[in-house]
């Protein structure tokens, strides 16, 4: 009997295979092996090597100049509810007092 992967969405172990698609009966998530390989490639890590995911809270580790503004994002600023995106700046977020921003993962640590 083959060992099937856990659900990437809810980590359920009760997954089953339907042709070339894996299905989770608990959360109704469907995925393929290609999806699983892509998700492993797009792992975003903070400055200490901790992997980040959507919804995490991070802390800024150094003062960052805000492009197009004279303001500075101070060290220790907490950012809640981040979203992981593709591109040069791989964190999309909203910061109180600044609004919507994009950050690089190398300038944050997981809180």
Short mmCIF file of C-alpha atoms in Angstrom, two decimals:
data_model
loop_
_atom_site.label_atom_id
_atom_site.label_comp_id
_atom_site.label_asym_id
_atom_site.label_seq_id
_atom_site.Cartn_x
_atom_site.Cartn_y
_atom_site.Cartn_z
CA UNK A 1 0.00 0.00 0.00
CA UNK A 2 1.39 3.39 -0.99
CA UNK A 3 1.79 6.15 1.56
CA UNK A 4 -0.30 9.15 0.53
CA UNK A 5 0.72 12.72 1.42
CA UNK A 6 -1.14 14.69 4.07
CA UNK A 7 -3.43 17.48 2.91
CA UNK A 8 -1.39 20.68 2.35
CA UNK A 9 -4.34 22.82 3.47
CA UNK A 10 -5.48 21.18 6.72
CA UNK A 11 -2.73 18.54 7.29
CA UNK A 12 -5.32 15.72 7.40
CA UNK A 13 -3.91 12.23 7.02
CA UNK A 14 -7.15 10.83 5.55
CA UNK A 15 -6.43 11.70 1.92
CA UNK A 16 -7.20 9.50 -1.05
CA UNK A 17 -6.21 9.41 -4.70
CA UNK A 18 -8.72 9.92 -7.52
CA UNK A 19 -6.92 9.23 -10.83
CA UNK A 20 -4.06 11.79 -10.79
CA UNK A 21 -5.59 14.08 -8.13
CA UNK A 22 -5.31 13.78 -4.34
CA UNK A 23 -8.48 14.63 -2.39
CA UNK A 24 -8.99 15.52 1.27
CA UNK A 25 -12.40 14.41 2.61
CA UNK A 26 -12.20 16.77 5.59
CA UNK A 27 -11.70 20.12 3.82
CA UNK A 28 -12.50 19.10 0.20
CA UNK A 29 -9.09 20.29 -1.01
CA UNK A 30 -7.84 18.79 -4.29
CA UNK A 31 -4.22 18.91 -5.49
CA UNK A 32 -1.76 17.15 -7.76
CA UNK A 33 1.85 16.15 -7.27
CA UNK A 34 2.89 19.08 -9.50
CA UNK A 35 1.08 21.50 -7.14
CA UNK A 36 2.88 19.96 -4.18
CA UNK A 37 6.29 20.31 -5.88
CA UNK A 38 5.59 23.95 -6.82
CA UNK A 39 4.56 24.80 -3.26
CA UNK A 40 7.82 23.36 -1.94
CA UNK A 41 9.81 25.48 -4.40
CA UNK A 42 8.09 28.74 -3.38
CA UNK A 43 8.97 28.57 0.28
CA UNK A 44 9.60 32.07 1.64
CA UNK A 45 11.92 32.28 4.64
CA UNK A 46 12.64 35.09 7.07
CA UNK A 47 16.10 36.32 8.08
CA UNK A 48 16.56 33.40 10.51
CA UNK A 49 15.44 30.71 8.04
CA UNK A 50 11.93 30.18 9.44
CA UNK A 51 9.40 29.52 6.68
CA UNK A 52 6.65 32.09 6.34
CA UNK A 53 3.07 31.51 5.23
CA UNK A 54 -0.04 33.58 4.65
CA UNK A 55 -1.48 35.09 7.82
CA UNK A 56 1.76 35.06 9.84
CA UNK A 57 2.90 37.98 11.97
CA UNK A 58 6.40 39.32 11.37
CA UNK A 59 8.63 42.02 12.86
CA UNK A 60 10.83 44.42 10.87
CA UNK A 61 14.52 43.91 11.81
CA UNK A 62 15.96 47.23 10.56
CA UNK A 63 14.82 50.74 9.66
CA UNK A 64 13.47 50.75 6.10
CA UNK A 65 13.03 53.83 3.96
CA UNK A 66 9.61 53.95 2.32
CA UNK A 67 10.03 54.47 -1.41
CA UNK A 68 8.27 57.62 -2.64
CA UNK A 69 7.95 59.05 0.85
CA UNK A 70 10.12 60.75 3.43
CA UNK A 71 8.93 58.42 6.19
CA UNK A 72 10.81 55.46 7.64
CA UNK A 73 9.46 52.09 8.78
CA UNK A 74 11.09 51.68 12.20
CA UNK A 75 12.83 48.60 13.56
CA UNK A 76 10.50 46.43 15.63
CA UNK A 77 7.34 47.34 13.71
CA UNK A 78 4.91 44.40 13.87
CA UNK A 79 3.15 43.41 10.66
CA UNK A 80 0.10 41.17 11.06
CA UNK A 81 -1.62 39.05 8.44
CA UNK A 82 1.00 38.93 5.70
CA UNK A 83 0.41 37.44 2.25
CA UNK A 84 3.14 35.61 0.34
CA UNK A 85 3.45 36.71 -3.31
CA UNK A 86 5.86 36.06 -6.17
CA UNK A 87 8.36 38.70 -7.18
CA UNK A 88 11.26 40.72 -5.80
CA UNK A 89 9.27 41.86 -2.75
CA UNK A 90 7.70 38.59 -1.64
CA UNK A 91 5.53 39.82 1.27
CA UNK A 92 2.37 41.84 0.70
CA UNK A 93 0.85 43.49 3.79
CA UNK A 94 -0.94 46.43 5.37
CA UNK A 95 0.86 48.37 8.09
CA UNK A 96 -0.98 50.68 10.49
CA UNK A 97 0.01 54.26 9.74
CA UNK A 98 1.57 53.38 6.37
CA UNK A 99 -1.07 51.46 4.40
CA UNK A 100 -0.46 48.74 1.84
CA UNK A 101 3.19 47.79 1.36
CA UNK A 102 5.45 45.12 -0.05
CA UNK A 103 8.44 43.88 1.95
CA UNK A 104 11.37 41.60 1.29
CA UNK A 105 11.53 38.55 3.53
CA UNK A 106 15.21 39.19 4.28
CA UNK A 107 14.24 42.26 6.37
CA UNK A 108 11.70 40.55 8.66
CA UNK A 109 11.64 37.87 11.33
CA UNK A 110 8.75 35.68 12.37
CA UNK A 111 7.09 36.99 15.53
#
